[in-house]
CSV table of C-alpha atoms in Angstrom, one decimal:
chain,number,residue,atom,x,y,z
A,1,MET,CA,5.9,-1.3,25.0
A,2,THR,CA,8.4,0.7,25.7
A,3,ASP,CA,8.9,3.8,23.0
A,4,VAL,CA,11.3,3.1,20.4
A,5,PRO,CA,14.0,5.6,20.7
A,6,PRO,CA,15.4,7.5,17.3
A,7,ASP,CA,18.7,5.1,16.8
A,8,HIS,CA,16.7,1.8,16.9
A,9,ALA,CA,13.5,3.4,14.8
A,10,LEU,CA,10.1,0.8,13.8
A,11,GLY,CA,11.2,-0.3,10.3
A,12,PRO,CA,10.5,-1.1,7.3
A,13,GLY,CA,8.6,1.8,6.9
A,14,ARG,CA,5.9,2.3,5.1
A,15,ARG,CA,6.9,-0.4,1.9
A,16,SER,CA,10.7,-1.1,2.7
A,17,ALA,CA,12.3,-4.0,3.2
A,18,LEU,CA,13.0,-5.7,6.8
A,19,SER,CA,16.4,-5.0,8.1
A,20,GLY,CA,18.6,-6.0,11.7
A,21,ILE,CA,16.7,-8.7,12.7
A,22,LEU,CA,18.0,-10.7,14.3
A,23,GLY,CA,18.1,-14.5,13.9
A,24,VAL,CA,18.8,-18.0,15.2
A,25,ALA,CA,21.6,-17.9,18.0
A,26,GLY,CA,21.9,-14.3,18.0
A,27,ALA,CA,23.1,-14.0,14.1
A,28,THR,CA,22.5,-10.8,12.8
A,29,VAL,CA,20.1,-11.4,9.7
A,30,LEU,CA,19.9,-9.2,7.0
A,31,ALA,CA,16.5,-8.8,5.2
A,32,ALA,CA,17.0,-9.4,1.3
A,33,GLY,CA,16.0,-6.1,-0.6
A,34,CYS,CA,18.0,-4.0,1.6
A,35,THR,CA,20.9,-3.1,-1.2
A,36,PRO,CA,19.2,-1.2,-3.7
A,37,THR,CA,19.5,-2.9,-7.1
A,38,ARG,CA,18.9,-1.6,-10.7
A,39,ALA,CA,17.2,-4.0,-13.0
A,40,SER,CA,18.1,-4.3,-16.6
A,41,THR,CA,16.3,-2.6,-19.0
A,42,ALA,CA,17.8,-4.6,-22.0
A,43,GLN,CA,15.1,-6.0,-24.4
A,44,ALA,CA,12.3,-4.6,-22.9
A,45,PRO,CA,10.3,-1.6,-24.3
A,46,THR,CA,10.8,0.8,-21.8
A,47,ARG,CA,8.9,4.3,-21.8
A,48,SER,CA,11.6,6.1,-19.8
A,49,SER,CA,14.8,8.2,-18.7
A,50,ALA,CA,18.3,7.5,-18.1
A,51,SER,CA,19.1,6.8,-14.1
A,52,VAL,CA,21.8,9.2,-12.9
A,53,ALA,CA,23.6,8.4,-9.7
A,54,ALA,CA,22.1,10.9,-7.1
A,55,GLY,CA,24.4,10.1,-3.9
A,56,GLY,CA,22.2,8.0,-2.4
A,57,PRO,CA,18.1,7.4,-2.7
A,58,THR,CA,17.1,10.3,-1.1
A,59,PRO,CA,19.3,13.1,-1.4
A,60,GLY,CA,19.0,16.6,0.1
A,61,ALA,CA,15.8,18.1,0.6
A,62,MET,CA,14.7,14.2,0.4
A,63,THR,CA,16.2,13.7,3.4
A,64,LEU,CA,13.3,14.6,6.4
A,65,PHE,CA,14.4,12.2,9.4
A,66,ASP,CA,17.7,10.2,9.9
A,67,ASP,CA,16.1,6.8,9.7
A,68,PRO,CA,15.6,5.6,6.6
A,69,GLU,CA,12.0,4.2,7.2
A,70,PHE,CA,10.7,7.0,8.9
A,71,ASN,CA,11.9,8.8,6.0
A,72,PHE,CA,9.6,7.4,3.7
A,73,GLY,CA,6.6,7.6,5.3
A,74,GLY,CA,7.4,11.8,5.6
A,75,LEU,CA,8.4,11.6,1.6
A,76,LEU,CA,5.0,9.9,1.0
A,77,ALA,CA,3.0,12.6,3.1
A,78,LEU,CA,4.8,14.9,1.2
A,79,GLY,CA,4.5,13.6,-2.1
A,80,GLY,CA,0.6,13.8,-1.7
A,81,ALA,CA,0.6,17.2,-1.6
A,82,ASP,CA,0.8,17.5,-5.1
A,83,GLN,CA,-2.9,15.8,-5.5
A,84,GLY,CA,-4.5,17.6,-2.0
A,85,SER,CA,-3.9,14.8,0.3
A,86,ALA,CA,-1.2,16.7,2.2
A,87,ASP,CA,-0.4,20.0,2.9
A,88,VAL,CA,3.7,21.0,2.2
A,89,GLY,CA,4.0,23.6,4.9
A,90,GLU,CA,1.6,21.0,7.2
A,91,VAL,CA,4.1,18.5,6.5
A,92,LEU,CA,7.3,20.2,7.1
A,93,THR,CA,6.0,21.6,10.3
A,94,ALA,CA,5.2,18.0,11.4
A,95,VAL,CA,8.7,16.8,10.8
A,96,ASN,CA,10.3,19.9,12.4
A,97,THR,CA,8.2,19.0,15.8
A,98,ILE,CA,8.7,15.4,15.5
A,99,ASN,CA,12.9,15.7,15.3
A,100,LYS,CA,13.1,18.5,17.6
A,101,ALA,CA,11.1,16.0,20.5
A,102,GLY,CA,13.3,12.9,19.5
A,103,LEU,CA,12.7,11.2,16.6
A,104,SER,CA,10.7,7.8,17.9
A,105,ALA,CA,7.4,5.8,16.8
A,106,GLN,CA,5.8,8.1,19.9
A,107,SER,CA,7.0,11.1,18.4
A,108,TYR,CA,5.8,10.3,15.4
A,109,VAL,CA,2.3,9.0,16.2
A,110,ASP,CA,1.4,11.6,18.7
A,111,THR,CA,2.7,14.5,15.9
A,112,PHE,CA,0.6,13.0,13.0
A,113,SER,CA,-2.7,12.3,15.4
A,114,LYS,CA,-2.8,15.5,16.5
A,115,LEU,CA,-2.4,17.0,13.2
A,116,GLY,CA,-5.6,14.5,12.1
A,117,ASP,CA,-7.6,15.9,14.7
A,118,ARG,CA,-6.9,19.8,14.3
A,119,LEU,CA,-8.0,19.5,10.7
A,120,MET,CA,-11.5,17.3,11.7
A,121,LYS,CA,-12.1,20.8,13.8
A,122,ALA,CA,-13.2,23.9,11.9
A,123,PRO,CA,-10.2,26.0,11.4
A,124,GLU,CA,-10.0,28.5,14.3
A,125,GLY,CA,-11.7,31.6,13.4
A,126,GLY,CA,-12.6,30.7,10.3
A,127,ARG,CA,-15.7,29.6,8.2
A,128,PRO,CA,-14.9,26.7,6.2
A,129,ASP,CA,-16.7,26.3,2.9
A,130,ARG,CA,-17.4,22.6,1.7
A,131,GLU,CA,-14.4,22.5,0.0
A,132,THR,CA,-12.3,23.7,2.4
A,133,THR,CA,-14.1,20.8,4.8
A,134,ARG,CA,-13.9,18.0,2.2
A,135,PHE,CA,-9.7,18.9,1.6
A,136,ARG,CA,-9.2,19.6,5.8
A,137,ALA,CA,-10.6,16.0,5.8
A,138,LEU,CA,-8.4,14.1,3.4
A,139,ARG,CA,-5.3,15.7,4.6
A,140,ALA,CA,-6.3,14.2,8.1
A,141,SER,CA,-7.2,10.1,6.7
A,142,GLN,CA,-3.3,11.1,5.3
A,143,TYR,CA,-2.1,12.2,8.6
A,144,TYR,CA,-4.1,9.3,10.5
A,145,ALA,CA,-2.9,6.5,8.0
A,146,GLN,CA,1.1,8.0,9.2
A,147,ALA,CA,0.3,7.9,12.4
A,148,LEU,CA,-1.4,3.8,12.1
A,149,PHE,CA,1.6,2.9,10.4
A,150,PHE,CA,4.2,3.0,13.3
A,151,VAL,CA,1.5,3.0,16.6
A,152,LEU,CA,2.6,-0.5,17.2
A,153,GLY,CA,6.0,0.8,18.3
A,154,SER,CA,4.5,3.4,20.2
A,155,ARG,CA,3.7,2.9,24.5
A,156,ASP,CA,0.2,2.1,23.3
A,157,PRO,CA,-0.6,-0.2,20.7
A,158,GLY,CA,-4.3,-0.5,21.5
A,159,ARG,CA,-5.0,2.6,19.7
A,160,GLU,CA,-4.2,1.3,16.5
A,161,GLU,CA,-8.3,0.4,15.5
A,162,GLY,CA,-9.0,3.7,17.1
A,163,LEU,CA,-6.5,5.3,14.4
A,164,TYR,CA,-7.9,3.4,11.7
A,165,LYS,CA,-11.2,4.2,12.5
A,166,ALA,CA,-10.2,7.8,13.0
A,167,CYS,CA,-8.3,7.7,9.4
A,168,ARG,CA,-11.1,5.9,7.4
A,169,GLY,CA,-14.0,9.0,9.3
A,170,ALA,CA,-11.8,11.6,7.7
A,171,TRP,CA,-11.9,9.5,4.4
A,172,ASP,CA,-15.5,9.1,4.6
A,173,THR,CA,-16.4,13.0,5.0
A,174,PHE,CA,-14.3,13.4,1.9
A,175,CYS,CA,-16.1,11.6,-0.3
A,176,ARG,CA,-19.4,12.7,1.0
A,177,LEU,CA,-18.5,16.0,0.5
A,178,CYS,CA,-17.3,15.0,-3.4
A,179,ASP,CA,-19.4,16.5,-6.1
A,180,PRO,CA,-20.2,13.9,-6.8
A,181,ALA,CA,-20.1,12.0,-4.0
A,182,PRO,CA,-18.8,8.0,-4.9
A,183,VAL,CA,-21.4,5.4,-4.8
A,184,THR,CA,-20.7,3.7,-2.1
A,185,ALA,CA,-21.7,-0.1,-2.0
A,186,LYS,CA,-20.7,-3.8,0.2
A,187,VAL,CA,-19.6,-6.3,-2.4
A,188,ALA,CA,-20.2,-10.0,-0.9
A,189,TYR,CA,-17.1,-11.9,0.0
A,190,GLY,CA,-17.2,-15.0,1.3
A,191,LYS,CA,-19.3,-14.7,4.6
A,192,THR,CA,-18.3,-11.4,4.4
A,193,SER,CA,-18.4,-7.9,2.7
A,194,MET,CA,-16.2,-5.3,1.4
A,195,PRO,CA,-16.2,-1.5,1.1
A,196,VAL,CA,-16.8,0.2,-2.2
A,197,TRP,CA,-16.2,3.4,-3.4
A,198,LEU,CA,-17.0,4.3,-7.0
A,199,PHE,CA,-16.1,7.4,-8.1
A,200,ARG,CA,-17.4,9.4,-11.2
A,201,PRO,CA,-16.8,12.5,-12.8
A,202,ASP,CA,-20.3,13.0,-13.3
A,203,THR,CA,-23.8,11.9,-13.0
A,204,SER,CA,-24.7,11.5,-16.3
A,205,GLY,CA,-24.7,7.7,-16.5
A,206,ARG,CA,-22.8,7.6,-19.7
A,207,ARG,CA,-20.6,4.4,-20.2
A,208,ARG,CA,-17.2,4.8,-19.3
A,209,PRO,CA,-13.9,3.0,-18.8
A,210,THR,CA,-13.6,2.1,-15.3
A,211,VAL,CA,-10.2,1.3,-13.3
A,212,ILE,CA,-10.3,-0.7,-10.2
A,213,LEU,CA,-7.7,0.3,-8.1
A,214,THR,CA,-6.0,-2.3,-5.6
A,215,ASN,CA,-4.0,-1.0,-2.5
A,216,GLY,CA,-1.3,-3.0,-1.0
A,217,SER,CA,-0.5,-4.5,2.5
A,218,ASP,CA,-0.7,-1.4,4.4
A,219,GLY,CA,-2.0,1.2,2.5
A,220,GLN,CA,-5.0,3.2,3.4
A,221,ASN,CA,-8.3,4.8,1.4
A,222,VAL,CA,-6.6,8.1,0.7
A,223,ASP,CA,-3.6,6.6,-1.5
A,224,MET,CA,-5.8,5.2,-4.1
A,225,TRP,CA,-6.7,9.0,-3.9
A,226,THR,CA,-3.0,10.3,-4.3
A,227,TYR,CA,-2.2,7.1,-7.1
A,228,GLY,CA,-5.3,6.8,-9.1
A,229,VAL,CA,-9.1,8.1,-8.5
A,230,ALA,CA,-8.1,11.9,-9.1
A,231,ALA,CA,-6.0,10.6,-12.5
A,232,ALA,CA,-8.5,8.7,-13.7
A,233,LEU,CA,-11.5,11.4,-12.6
A,234,ASP,CA,-9.1,14.1,-14.6
A,235,ARG,CA,-9.1,11.7,-17.8
A,236,ASP,CA,-12.8,11.0,-17.5
A,237,PHE,CA,-12.6,7.4,-16.5
A,238,ASN,CA,-14.1,5.8,-13.6
A,239,ALA,CA,-12.2,4.9,-10.6
A,240,LEU,CA,-13.2,2.3,-7.7
A,241,VAL,CA,-11.7,1.8,-4.1
A,242,TYR,CA,-12.1,-1.2,-2.3
A,243,ASP,CA,-10.9,-3.1,0.9
A,244,GLY,CA,-9.8,-6.6,0.6
A,245,PRO,CA,-8.9,-8.9,2.8
A,246,GLY,CA,-6.3,-8.1,4.7
A,247,GLN,CA,-6.5,-4.4,4.0
A,248,GLY,CA,-8.5,-1.3,5.9
A,249,GLN,CA,-11.7,-2.3,7.6
A,250,MET,CA,-11.5,-5.9,6.6
A,251,ILE,CA,-8.3,-6.3,8.8
A,252,PHE,CA,-8.4,-3.6,11.5
A,253,VAL,CA,-12.1,-4.0,11.7
A,254,ASP,CA,-13.9,-7.5,10.2
A,255,GLN,CA,-10.5,-9.4,11.2
A,256,VAL,CA,-10.4,-11.2,7.5
A,257,VAL,CA,-6.9,-11.5,7.1
A,258,PHE,CA,-5.2,-11.5,2.9
A,259,SER,CA,-6.3,-14.0,0.5
A,260,PRO,CA,-3.4,-16.0,-2.1
A,261,ARG,CA,-6.5,-16.1,-4.7
A,262,TRP,CA,-7.3,-12.5,-5.1
A,263,GLU,CA,-9.4,-13.5,-8.1
A,264,THR,CA,-11.6,-14.3,-5.7
A,265,VAL,CA,-11.7,-10.6,-4.6
A,266,VAL,CA,-11.6,-8.8,-8.2
A,267,THR,CA,-14.3,-11.5,-9.9
A,268,PRO,CA,-17.2,-10.0,-7.3
A,269,LEU,CA,-16.0,-6.8,-8.0
A,270,VAL,CA,-16.1,-6.7,-11.7
A,271,ASP,CA,-19.5,-8.7,-11.4
A,272,TRP,CA,-20.5,-5.1,-9.8
A,273,LEU,CA,-19.4,-3.1,-12.1
A,274,THR,CA,-20.6,-4.7,-14.9
A,275,ALA,CA,-24.2,-4.5,-14.1
A,276,ARG,CA,-24.1,-0.8,-14.2
A,277,SER,CA,-25.3,1.3,-17.1
A,278,ASP,CA,-22.3,3.5,-16.3
A,279,VAL,CA,-19.4,1.3,-16.5
A,280,ASP,CA,-18.4,0.1,-19.9
A,281,ALA,CA,-17.7,-3.6,-19.6
A,282,ASP,CA,-15.5,-3.8,-22.2
A,283,LYS,CA,-12.8,-1.7,-21.0
A,284,ILE,CA,-12.5,-2.5,-17.1
A,285,ALA,CA,-8.5,-1.9,-15.8
A,286,LEU,CA,-6.8,-3.1,-13.0
A,287,THR,CA,-4.0,-1.5,-10.9
A,288,GLY,CA,-1.8,-2.7,-7.9
A,289,LEU,CA,0.1,-0.8,-5.9
A,290,SER,CA,3.1,-2.1,-3.4
A,291,MET,CA,2.3,-5.2,-2.9
A,292,GLY,CA,-0.7,-4.8,-5.1
A,293,GLY,CA,1.9,-6.0,-8.1
A,294,ASP,CA,1.3,-9.2,-6.7
A,295,LEU,CA,-2.3,-9.0,-5.9
A,296,ALA,CA,-3.8,-7.7,-9.3
A,297,PRO,CA,-1.5,-10.0,-11.4
A,298,ARG,CA,-3.1,-12.7,-10.2
A,299,ALA,CA,-6.2,-11.5,-9.9
A,300,ALA,CA,-6.0,-11.0,-14.1
A,301,ALA,CA,-4.3,-14.2,-14.6
A,302,PHE,CA,-7.6,-16.0,-13.8
A,303,GLU,CA,-10.5,-12.8,-14.3
A,304,GLN,CA,-10.6,-12.7,-18.4
A,305,ARG,CA,-12.7,-9.7,-18.1
A,306,ILE,CA,-9.7,-7.5,-17.2
A,307,ALA,CA,-8.6,-5.4,-20.3
A,308,ALA,CA,-5.6,-3.9,-18.7
A,309,LEU,CA,-3.1,-4.6,-16.0
A,310,ALA,CA,-0.7,-2.7,-14.3
A,311,ALA,CA,1.9,-3.6,-11.7
A,312,MET,CA,3.4,-1.0,-9.5
A,313,PRO,CA,6.0,-2.4,-9.2
A,314,GLY,CA,5.7,-5.7,-10.4
A,315,CYS,CA,6.1,-8.6,-7.6
A,316,LEU,CA,6.1,-12.4,-7.9
A,317,ASN,CA,7.0,-13.4,-4.3
A,318,PRO,CA,6.3,-11.0,-1.6
A,319,TRP,CA,7.5,-13.7,0.8
A,320,LEU,CA,11.2,-12.9,-1.1
A,321,GLY,CA,10.5,-9.0,1.2
A,322,PHE,CA,10.9,-10.9,4.3
A,323,GLY,CA,14.5,-11.7,3.7
A,324,GLU,CA,15.8,-14.2,5.9
A,325,LEU,CA,13.2,-14.4,8.4
A,326,GLN,CA,12.7,-16.9,5.7
A,327,LYS,CA,15.0,-19.3,7.3
A,328,VAL,CA,12.5,-19.6,10.1
A,329,LEU,CA,10.2,-21.7,8.5
A,330,THR,CA,10.1,-25.4,8.0
A,331,PRO,CA,7.8,-27.5,6.9
A,332,ASP,CA,7.0,-28.6,10.5
A,333,LYS,CA,4.8,-26.2,11.9
A,334,GLU,CA,5.7,-27.3,15.7
A,335,GLU,CA,9.6,-26.9,14.9
A,336,THR,CA,9.2,-23.7,13.2
A,337,ASN,CA,6.8,-22.3,15.9
A,338,THR,CA,9.8,-23.9,18.4
A,339,ILE,CA,12.7,-22.2,16.5
A,340,TRP,CA,11.1,-19.0,16.6
A,341,ASN,CA,9.7,-19.0,20.0
A,342,LYS,CA,12.6,-20.3,22.0
A,343,GLU,CA,15.4,-18.8,19.7
A,344,VAL,CA,14.4,-15.8,17.6
A,345,ALA,CA,11.2,-13.9,19.2
A,346,PRO,CA,13.1,-13.6,22.4
A,347,GLN,CA,16.4,-12.0,21.5
A,348,LEU,CA,14.6,-9.2,19.3
A,349,SER,CA,14.9,-5.4,19.9
A,350,SER,CA,11.6,-3.5,20.9
A,351,ALA,CA,12.1,-2.0,17.6
A,352,GLU,CA,12.6,-5.0,15.7
A,353,ALA,CA,9.4,-7.0,17.3
A,354,ALA,CA,7.1,-4.2,16.1
A,355,THR,CA,8.8,-4.5,13.0
A,356,VAL,CA,8.0,-8.4,12.9
A,357,LYS,CA,4.2,-7.6,14.4
A,358,LYS,CA,3.4,-4.7,11.6
A,359,ARG,CA,4.7,-7.1,8.8
A,360,PHE,CA,2.5,-10.0,9.9
A,361,GLU,CA,-0.7,-8.3,11.1
A,362,PRO,CA,-2.3,-8.5,8.1
A,363,PHE,CA,-2.0,-12.1,7.6
A,364,SER,CA,-2.6,-13.4,11.1
A,365,VAL,CA,-5.3,-12.3,13.1
A,366,PRO,CA,-4.0,-13.8,17.0
A,367,ALA,CA,-0.3,-11.5,15.7
A,368,MET,CA,-2.2,-8.3,15.5
A,369,LEU,CA,-4.7,-8.9,18.4
A,370,ALA,CA,-1.4,-9.6,20.4
A,371,ALA,CA,0.6,-6.3,18.7
A,372,ARG,CA,-2.3,-4.5,20.1
A,373,GLN,CA,-1.5,-5.8,23.7
A,374,GLY,CA,2.4,-5.1,23.4
A,375,LYS,CA,2.9,-9.2,23.0
A,376,MET,CA,4.8,-11.0,20.1
A,377,PHE,CA,2.7,-13.2,18.2
A,378,THR,CA,3.4,-17.3,19.2
A,379,ASP,CA,2.4,-18.8,15.8
A,380,PHE,CA,5.0,-17.8,13.5
A,381,TYR,CA,4.2,-21.0,11.0
A,382,THR,CA,0.6,-20.4,9.6
A,383,PRO,CA,0.6,-16.5,8.6
A,384,ALA,CA,4.2,-17.0,6.9
A,385,LYS,CA,2.6,-20.3,4.7
A,386,LEU,CA,0.5,-18.1,4.3
A,387,ILE,CA,2.5,-15.4,2.6
A,388,GLN,CA,4.6,-17.8,1.2
A,389,SER,CA,1.8,-18.9,-1.1
A,390,MET,CA,1.3,-15.9,-2.1
A,391,ASP,CA,3.6,-16.3,-5.1
A,392,ILE,CA,2.4,-16.1,-8.3
A,393,THR,CA,5.7,-17.1,-10.7
A,394,ASP,CA,3.8,-19.9,-11.8
A,395,VAL,CA,0.8,-18.3,-12.7
A,396,VAL,CA,1.7,-14.9,-14.2
A,397,GLY,CA,2.2,-16.7,-18.1
A,398,ARG,CA,-2.2,-17.1,-17.7
A,399,ILE,CA,-2.6,-13.3,-18.0
A,400,LYS,CA,-4.2,-12.3,-21.6
A,401,ALA,CA,-4.4,-8.6,-20.5
A,402,PRO,CA,-2.3,-6.0,-21.8
A,403,THR,CA,0.4,-5.4,-19.3
A,404,LEU,CA,2.4,-2.5,-17.4
A,405,VAL,CA,4.7,-3.5,-14.8
A,406,LEU,CA,6.8,-0.4,-13.6
A,407,ASP,CA,10.4,-0.5,-11.4
A,408,TYR,CA,12.0,1.9,-9.7
A,409,ASP,CA,15.3,3.2,-8.5
A,410,PHE,CA,16.2,2.3,-5.0
A,411,GLU,CA,13.2,-0.3,-5.1
A,412,GLN,CA,13.6,-1.3,-1.1
A,413,PHE,CA,10.9,-4.0,-1.1
A,414,TYR,CA,10.9,-6.1,-4.3
A,415,PRO,CA,14.4,-5.4,-6.1
A,416,GLY,CA,14.5,-7.4,-9.6
A,417,GLN,CA,11.5,-8.9,-9.4
A,418,PRO,CA,9.6,-6.4,-11.7
A,419,ARG,CA,11.7,-7.2,-14.5
A,420,GLN,CA,11.7,-11.2,-13.5
A,421,MET,CA,8.0,-10.9,-13.9
A,422,PHE,CA,8.3,-8.7,-17.3
A,423,ASP,CA,9.6,-11.0,-18.2
A,424,LYS,CA,7.4,-14.1,-17.3
A,425,LEU,CA,4.8,-12.4,-19.2
A,426,THR,CA,3.1,-13.5,-22.6
A,427,ALA,CA,0.4,-11.1,-23.0
A,428,PRO,CA,1.2,-7.6,-25.2
A,429,LYS,CA,3.5,-6.1,-22.1
A,430,GLU,CA,5.5,-2.8,-21.4
A,431,TYR,CA,8.4,-2.2,-18.5
A,432,LEU,CA,9.1,1.5,-17.4
A,433,LYS,CA,11.5,2.2,-14.5
A,434,LEU,CA,11.1,5.5,-12.4
A,435,THR,CA,14.0,7.2,-11.9
A,436,ALA,CA,16.4,9.4,-9.6
A,437,ALA,CA,16.1,11.8,-12.8
A,438,THR,CA,13.1,12.9,-12.1
A,439,GLY,CA,12.9,12.5,-8.4
A,440,ALA,CA,10.6,9.3,-8.9
A,441,GLN,CA,13.2,6.8,-7.3
A,442,LEU,CA,11.8,4.6,-4.6
A,443,HIS,CA,9.3,2.4,-3.8
A,444,CYS,CA,6.1,3.6,-5.9
A,445,SER,CA,7.5,7.0,-6.3
A,446,PRO,CA,6.7,8.8,-2.7
A,447,MET,CA,7.5,11.8,-4.3
A,448,ALA,CA,6.3,11.5,-7.6
A,449,PRO,CA,3.0,10.5,-7.8
A,450,ARG,CA,1.6,13.0,-10.4
A,451,GLN,CA,4.7,11.0,-12.8
A,452,HIS,CA,3.4,8.1,-11.4
A,453,CYS,CA,0.0,8.9,-12.2
A,454,GLU,CA,0.5,10.3,-16.0
A,455,VAL,CA,2.6,7.1,-16.3
A,456,VAL,CA,-0.3,4.7,-16.2
A,457,PHE,CA,-3.2,6.6,-17.3
A,458,ASP,CA,-0.9,7.6,-20.7
A,459,TRP,CA,-0.8,4.1,-20.5
A,460,LEU,CA,-4.6,3.1,-20.0
A,461,GLN,CA,-5.9,5.7,-22.1
A,462,GLU,CA,-3.6,4.3,-24.9
A,463,THR,CA,-4.4,1.0,-24.3
A,464,LEU,CA,-7.9,1.1,-23.7
A,465,LYS,CA,-8.8,3.0,-26.7
A,466,GLY,CA,-9.6,0.3,-28.9
A,467,GLY,CA,-12.2,-1.6,-26.6
């Protein structure tokens, strides 16, 4: 695969929508969700601040790269500095290096992977203690994750599994050096198992509220530290991090794709937690970040032991995030794949092809393996039907747990869906929009993870207070 030039950089960003994909007969197909929208907060109990026009979603210093998709990745890394999962100087130096070399998937992957490599070694002339080594590993995990996301647009997409293993290795080093170290285990899931990490404030064995942190379609474990583990420990909660199907180890190594029945993922986790004496079985909360805002509500609709739920943001139908690509899917598999292979895929630029490969890989092992060889998958129908089946519109009314639904100014991926989810909920519920007024705009508030965690964990503490 050829390198992606700056004006056709791999998109979407870590959690933004498809754009510029060519459709049938060469027509330009625009993605749903590219235009920022603001869902009305009328008649919704809300928690937060007024929105302000800020001259676009990333004004001033928030524009690290001219391309919004790379920019989102850079902002996500920079925001992690608040929780120790990045360093401002390291990220900004990497940004300058990439821009000087010419923004591309190749320069991005090379720069961040080299930064990860450097941090996994002892600093030159230094004798790092345990804490220094621990947080260098956490930052390395972040930087490897940045490289991992864009590697399919580079000249060597076959590095993907190796970059994942480097990211995971740095995470495991960080965990091993935590005090106390998280309890690690493998929880059975179908014919395989899910890796889990249970973080605890101490080893006293005291029963505590516990939050299960659910990642999205392309996040890594380090994101769960930034968006939950550190905040949970500060509040005397336990926190469970896990790789479910389609995530982390289960997709990149074990080759297990996403499941639309996320209750079959969460129920074994709840079983495992409730068997422990240091978990308060009546105070188990569940959060879902990014596409986890679809997965976690689905699980809570069927797993009644969940005492509180946070959807960050609320997402009813991930398939809508694929915009006009939805039109490729027809009721007939042969017809769909003929359209894809004869009319659509051949017209994609290398950047557009990389976009599609990245979006589809967690839903199709053949698509992932082909992408690592620089090839386009030929079966569009099967993964598209899987994504389509993840629509939870008709099941959110079953949720009984009190639910917090987050939304964001300039939500790129699921505009309007958080408010739609809120309206369909029949359980006790609260809606909050994080805004540009405090720098918390964009999907998952990449520049404001502390604000994000304050909102979520204040709500969790209040909600779980009465058991």
